[in-house]
Amino acid sequence: MIRASGLEQVILYKGLSSALIKKSYVSLVASGTISLEHALLKTPCIVAYCGSWISYLVYQFFIKKRLASPYISLPNLLLNKRVFPEFSQYQATDHAISKAAYRLLNDTQHYQDIIQATQPLKALLGTGGAAQKVAEGLVKLGG
């Protein structure tokens, strides 16, 4: 799929992510803690998640219904707004993702707005026990 996209400089990386994130301008990531790491390191990312039908049903019930949130990424969930572009299941098309990437790569104001919008996360999570604070934040969203 990457080869068919016509992109010449695509790097797939596995391993410690923080150094790579700091050197990246934008990333395509799967939903999970990696999106929160991007937000804290001030590197915008595009979040895509295509899971099994069971995972999608759990998401539909727990996140959309219980938390009453349309978001899948931790930064968007915690900030309760769409900061990072995100796409789930059938929304995660090559066209949608490439359009979001194009905007991030070519619209510097949009790029800076995303970085600015992630700033409250550090204060929200504090200096220690981030996992506990994320869990507490998600519980508060669920009422």
Coordinates of N, CA, C and O in Angstrom, one line a residue, residues 55-142:
S55 N -13.9 -5.6 18.9 CA -13.3 -4.3 19.4 C -14.1 -3.1 19.0 O -14.3 -2.2 19.8
Y56 N -14.6 -3.1 17.8 CA -15.4 -2.0 17.3 C -16.7 -1.9 18.1 O -17.2 -0.8 18.5
L57 N -17.3 -3.1 18.4 CA -18.6 -3.1 19.2 C -18.3 -2.6 20.7 O -19.1 -1.8 21.2
V58 N -17.2 -3.0 21.2 CA -16.8 -2.5 22.6 C -16.6 -1.0 22.5 O -17.1 -0.3 23.4
Y59 N -15.9 -0.5 21.5 CA -15.8 0.9 21.3 C -17.1 1.6 21.2 O -17.4 2.6 21.9
Q60 N -18.0 1.1 20.4 CA -19.3 1.7 20.2 C -20.1 1.8 21.5 O -20.7 2.8 21.8
F61 N -20.0 0.7 22.3 CA -20.7 0.7 23.6 C -20.0 1.6 24.6 O -20.6 2.4 25.3
F62 N -18.7 1.3 24.9 CA -18.1 1.9 26.0 C -17.7 3.4 25.7 O -18.0 4.3 26.5
I63 N -17.1 3.7 24.6 CA -16.7 5.1 24.3 C -17.8 5.9 23.9 O -18.1 7.0 24.5
K64 N -18.5 5.5 22.8 CA -19.5 6.4 22.2 C -20.7 6.5 23.1 O -21.3 7.5 23.3
K65 N -21.2 5.4 23.7 CA -22.4 5.4 24.5 C -22.1 5.8 25.9 O -22.7 6.7 26.5
R66 N -21.2 5.1 26.6 CA -20.9 5.2 28.0 C -20.3 6.6 28.3 O -20.7 7.3 29.2
L67 N -19.2 6.9 27.5 CA -18.5 8.2 27.7 C -19.1 9.3 26.9 O -18.8 10.4 27.1
A68 N -20.0 8.9 26.0 CA -20.7 9.9 25.2 C -19.6 10.8 24.4 O -19.7 12.0 24.4
S69 N -18.7 10.1 23.9 CA -17.6 10.8 23.2 C -17.4 10.2 21.8 O -17.4 9.0 21.7
P70 N -17.3 11.0 20.8 CA -17.0 10.5 19.4 C -15.5 10.2 19.2 O -15.2 9.8 18.1
Y71 N -14.7 10.4 20.1 CA -13.2 10.3 19.9 C -12.7 9.0 20.3 O -13.2 8.3 21.1
I72 N -11.5 8.6 19.6 CA -10.9 7.3 19.9 C -9.5 7.5 20.5 O -9.0 6.6 21.1
S73 N -8.9 8.7 20.2 CA -7.5 8.9 20.7 C -7.5 9.5 22.1 O -8.4 10.3 22.5
L74 N -6.5 9.1 22.9 CA -6.5 9.6 24.3 C -6.4 11.2 24.4 O -7.1 11.8 25.2
P75 N -5.6 11.8 23.5 CA -5.6 13.3 23.6 C -7.0 13.9 23.3 O -7.4 14.8 24.1
N76 N -7.6 13.4 22.3 CA -9.0 13.9 22.0 C -10.0 13.6 23.1 O -10.8 14.4 23.4
L77 N -9.9 12.4 23.6 CA -10.8 12.0 24.7 C -10.6 12.9 25.9 O -11.5 13.4 26.5
L78 N -9.3 13.1 26.3 CA -9.0 13.8 27.5 C -9.3 15.3 27.4 O -9.8 16.0 28.3
L79 N -9.1 15.9 26.2 CA -9.4 17.3 26.0 C -10.8 17.5 25.5 O -11.3 18.6 25.5
N80 N -11.5 16.4 25.3 CA -12.9 16.4 24.9 C -13.2 17.3 23.6 O -14.1 18.1 23.5
K81 N -12.2 17.2 22.7 CA -12.4 17.9 21.4 C -11.4 17.2 20.4 O -10.5 16.6 20.8
R82 N -11.7 17.4 19.1 CA -10.9 16.8 18.1 C -9.7 17.7 17.8 O -9.7 18.7 17.2
V83 N -8.6 17.3 18.4 CA -7.3 18.0 18.2 C -6.5 17.3 17.1 O -6.2 17.9 16.1
F84 N -6.3 16.0 17.3 CA -5.6 15.2 16.3 C -6.7 14.6 15.3 O -7.7 14.2 15.8
P85 N -6.4 14.7 14.0 CA -7.3 14.0 13.1 C -7.4 12.5 13.4 O -6.3 11.9 13.7
E86 N -8.5 11.9 13.5 CA -8.7 10.5 13.8 C -9.7 9.8 12.9 O -10.7 10.5 12.5
F87 N -9.4 8.6 12.6 CA -10.3 7.8 11.7 C -10.4 6.4 12.2 O -9.4 5.8 12.5
S88 N -11.7 5.9 12.3 CA -11.8 4.6 12.8 C -12.6 3.7 11.8 O -13.4 4.3 11.0
Q89 N -12.3 2.5 11.8 CA -13.0 1.5 10.9 C -13.0 2.0 9.5 O -12.0 2.2 8.9
Y90 N -14.2 2.1 8.9 CA -14.4 2.5 7.5 C -14.1 3.9 7.2 O -14.0 4.3 6.0
Q91 N -13.9 4.7 8.2 CA -13.5 6.1 8.0 C -12.0 6.2 7.6 O -11.5 7.2 7.1
A92 N -11.2 5.2 8.0 CA -9.8 5.1 7.9 C -9.4 4.7 6.4 O -8.8 3.7 6.2
T93 N -9.7 5.6 5.5 CA -9.4 5.3 4.1 C -8.1 6.0 3.7 O -7.7 7.0 4.4
D94 N -7.5 5.6 2.7 CA -6.3 6.2 2.2 C -6.6 7.7 1.8 O -5.8 8.6 2.1
H95 N -7.7 7.9 1.2 CA -8.1 9.3 0.8 C -8.2 10.2 2.1 O -7.6 11.3 2.1
A96 N -8.9 9.8 3.1 CA -9.2 10.6 4.3 C -7.8 10.8 5.0 O -7.6 12.0 5.4
I97 N -7.0 9.8 5.2 CA -5.8 9.9 5.9 C -4.8 10.8 5.1 O -4.1 11.7 5.7
S98 N -4.7 10.6 3.8 CA -3.8 11.5 3.0 C -4.3 12.9 3.0 O -3.4 13.8 3.0
K99 N -5.6 13.2 3.0 CA -6.1 14.6 3.0 C -5.7 15.2 4.4 O -5.2 16.4 4.4
A100 N -5.8 14.5 5.5 CA -5.4 15.0 6.8 C -3.9 15.3 6.8 O -3.4 16.3 7.3
A101 N -3.1 14.4 6.2 CA -1.6 14.5 6.2 C -1.3 15.7 5.3 O -0.4 16.5 5.7
Y102 N -1.9 15.9 4.2 CA -1.6 17.0 3.3 C -1.8 18.3 4.0 O -1.0 19.2 4.0
R103 N -2.9 18.4 4.8 CA -3.2 19.6 5.5 C -2.1 19.9 6.6 O -1.7 21.0 6.7
L104 N -1.8 18.9 7.3 CA -0.7 19.1 8.3 C 0.6 19.5 7.7 O 1.3 20.2 8.3
L105 N 0.9 18.9 6.6 CA 2.2 19.2 6.0 C 2.2 20.5 5.2 O 3.3 21.1 5.0
N106 N 1.1 21.1 4.9 CA 1.0 22.3 4.1 C 0.4 23.5 4.7 O 0.5 24.6 4.2
D107 N -0.3 23.3 5.9 CA -0.9 24.4 6.5 C -0.3 24.7 7.9 O -0.6 24.0 8.9
T108 N 0.7 25.6 7.9 CA 1.5 25.8 9.2 C 0.6 26.3 10.3 O 0.9 26.0 11.5
Q109 N -0.4 27.1 10.0 CA -1.2 27.6 11.1 C -2.0 26.5 11.7 O -2.1 26.4 12.9
H110 N -2.6 25.6 10.9 CA -3.3 24.4 11.4 C -2.3 23.5 12.3 O -2.7 23.1 13.3
Y111 N -1.1 23.3 11.8 CA -0.1 22.6 12.5 C 0.2 23.2 13.9 O 0.1 22.5 14.9
Q112 N 0.4 24.5 13.9 CA 0.6 25.2 15.2 C -0.6 25.2 16.1 O -0.4 25.1 17.3
D113 N -1.8 25.3 15.5 CA -3.0 25.2 16.3 C -3.1 23.9 17.0 O -3.5 23.8 18.2
I114 N -2.7 22.8 16.4 CA -2.8 21.5 17.0 C -1.8 21.4 18.2 O -2.2 20.9 19.2
I115 N -0.6 21.9 17.9 CA 0.4 21.9 19.0 C -0.1 22.7 20.2 O 0.0 22.2 21.4
Q116 N -0.7 23.9 19.9 CA -1.2 24.7 21.0 C -2.3 24.0 21.7 O -2.4 24.1 23.0
A117 N -3.2 23.4 21.0 CA -4.4 22.7 21.6 C -4.0 21.6 22.6 O -4.8 21.2 23.4
T118 N -2.8 21.0 22.4 CA -2.4 19.9 23.3 C -1.7 20.4 24.6 O -1.5 19.6 25.5
Q119 N -1.5 21.7 24.7 CA -0.8 22.2 25.9 C -1.5 21.9 27.2 O -0.8 21.6 28.2
P120 N -2.8 21.9 27.3 CA -3.4 21.6 28.6 C -3.2 20.2 29.1 O -3.4 19.9 30.3
L121 N -2.8 19.3 28.2 CA -2.6 17.9 28.7 C -1.5 17.8 29.8 O -1.7 17.0 30.7
K122 N -0.4 18.5 29.7 CA 0.6 18.4 30.7 C 0.1 18.8 32.1 O 0.3 18.1 33.0
A123 N -0.7 19.8 32.1 CA -1.3 20.3 33.4 C -2.3 19.3 33.9 O -2.4 18.9 35.1
L124 N -3.1 18.7 32.9 CA -4.1 17.8 33.2 C -3.5 16.5 33.8 O -4.0 15.9 34.8
L125 N -2.4 16.0 33.2 CA -1.8 14.8 33.7 C -0.8 15.0 34.8 O -0.5 14.0 35.6
G126 N -0.3 16.2 35.0 CA 0.6 16.5 36.1 C 2.0 15.8 35.9 O 2.4 15.4 34.8
T127 N 2.7 15.7 37.0 CA 4.1 15.2 36.9 C 4.3 13.7 37.2 O 5.3 13.2 36.9
G128 N 3.3 13.1 37.8 CA 3.5 11.7 38.1 C 2.1 11.0 38.1 O 1.1 11.6 38.2
G129 N 2.2 9.7 38.0 CA 1.0 8.9 38.0 C 0.1 9.1 36.8 O -1.2 9.2 36.9
A130 N 0.7 9.3 35.6 CA -0.1 9.7 34.4 C -1.2 8.7 34.1 O -2.3 9.0 33.7
A131 N -0.8 7.4 34.2 CA -1.8 6.3 33.8 C -3.0 6.4 34.7 O -4.1 6.3 34.3
Q132 N -2.8 6.7 36.0 CA -3.9 6.8 37.0 C -4.7 8.0 36.6 O -6.0 8.0 36.6
K133 N -4.1 9.1 36.2 CA -4.8 10.3 35.9 C -5.6 10.2 34.6 O -6.7 10.7 34.5
V134 N -5.0 9.5 33.6 CA -5.8 9.2 32.4 C -7.0 8.4 32.7 O -8.1 8.7 32.3
A135 N -6.9 7.4 33.6 CA -8.0 6.5 33.9 C -9.1 7.4 34.7 O -10.3 7.3 34.4
E136 N -8.6 8.2 35.6 CA -9.6 9.1 36.3 C -10.3 10.0 35.4 O -11.5 10.3 35.5
G137 N -9.6 10.6 34.4 CA -10.2 11.5 33.4 C -11.2 10.8 32.6 O -12.3 11.4 32.3
L138 N -10.9 9.6 32.2 CA -11.9 8.8 31.4 C -13.1 8.4 32.2 O -14.3 8.5 31.7
V139 N -12.9 8.1 33.5 CA -14.1 7.9 34.4 C -14.9 9.1 34.6 O -16.2 9.0 34.5
K140 N -14.3 10.3 34.7 CA -15.1 11.5 34.8 C -15.9 11.8 33.6 O -17.0 12.2 33.6
L141 N -15.4 11.5 32.4 CA -16.1 11.6 31.2 C -17.3 10.7 31.1 O -18.4 11.1 30.6
G142 N -17.2 9.6 31.7 CA -18.3 8.6 31.8 C -19.4 8.9 32.8 O -20.5 8.4 32.7

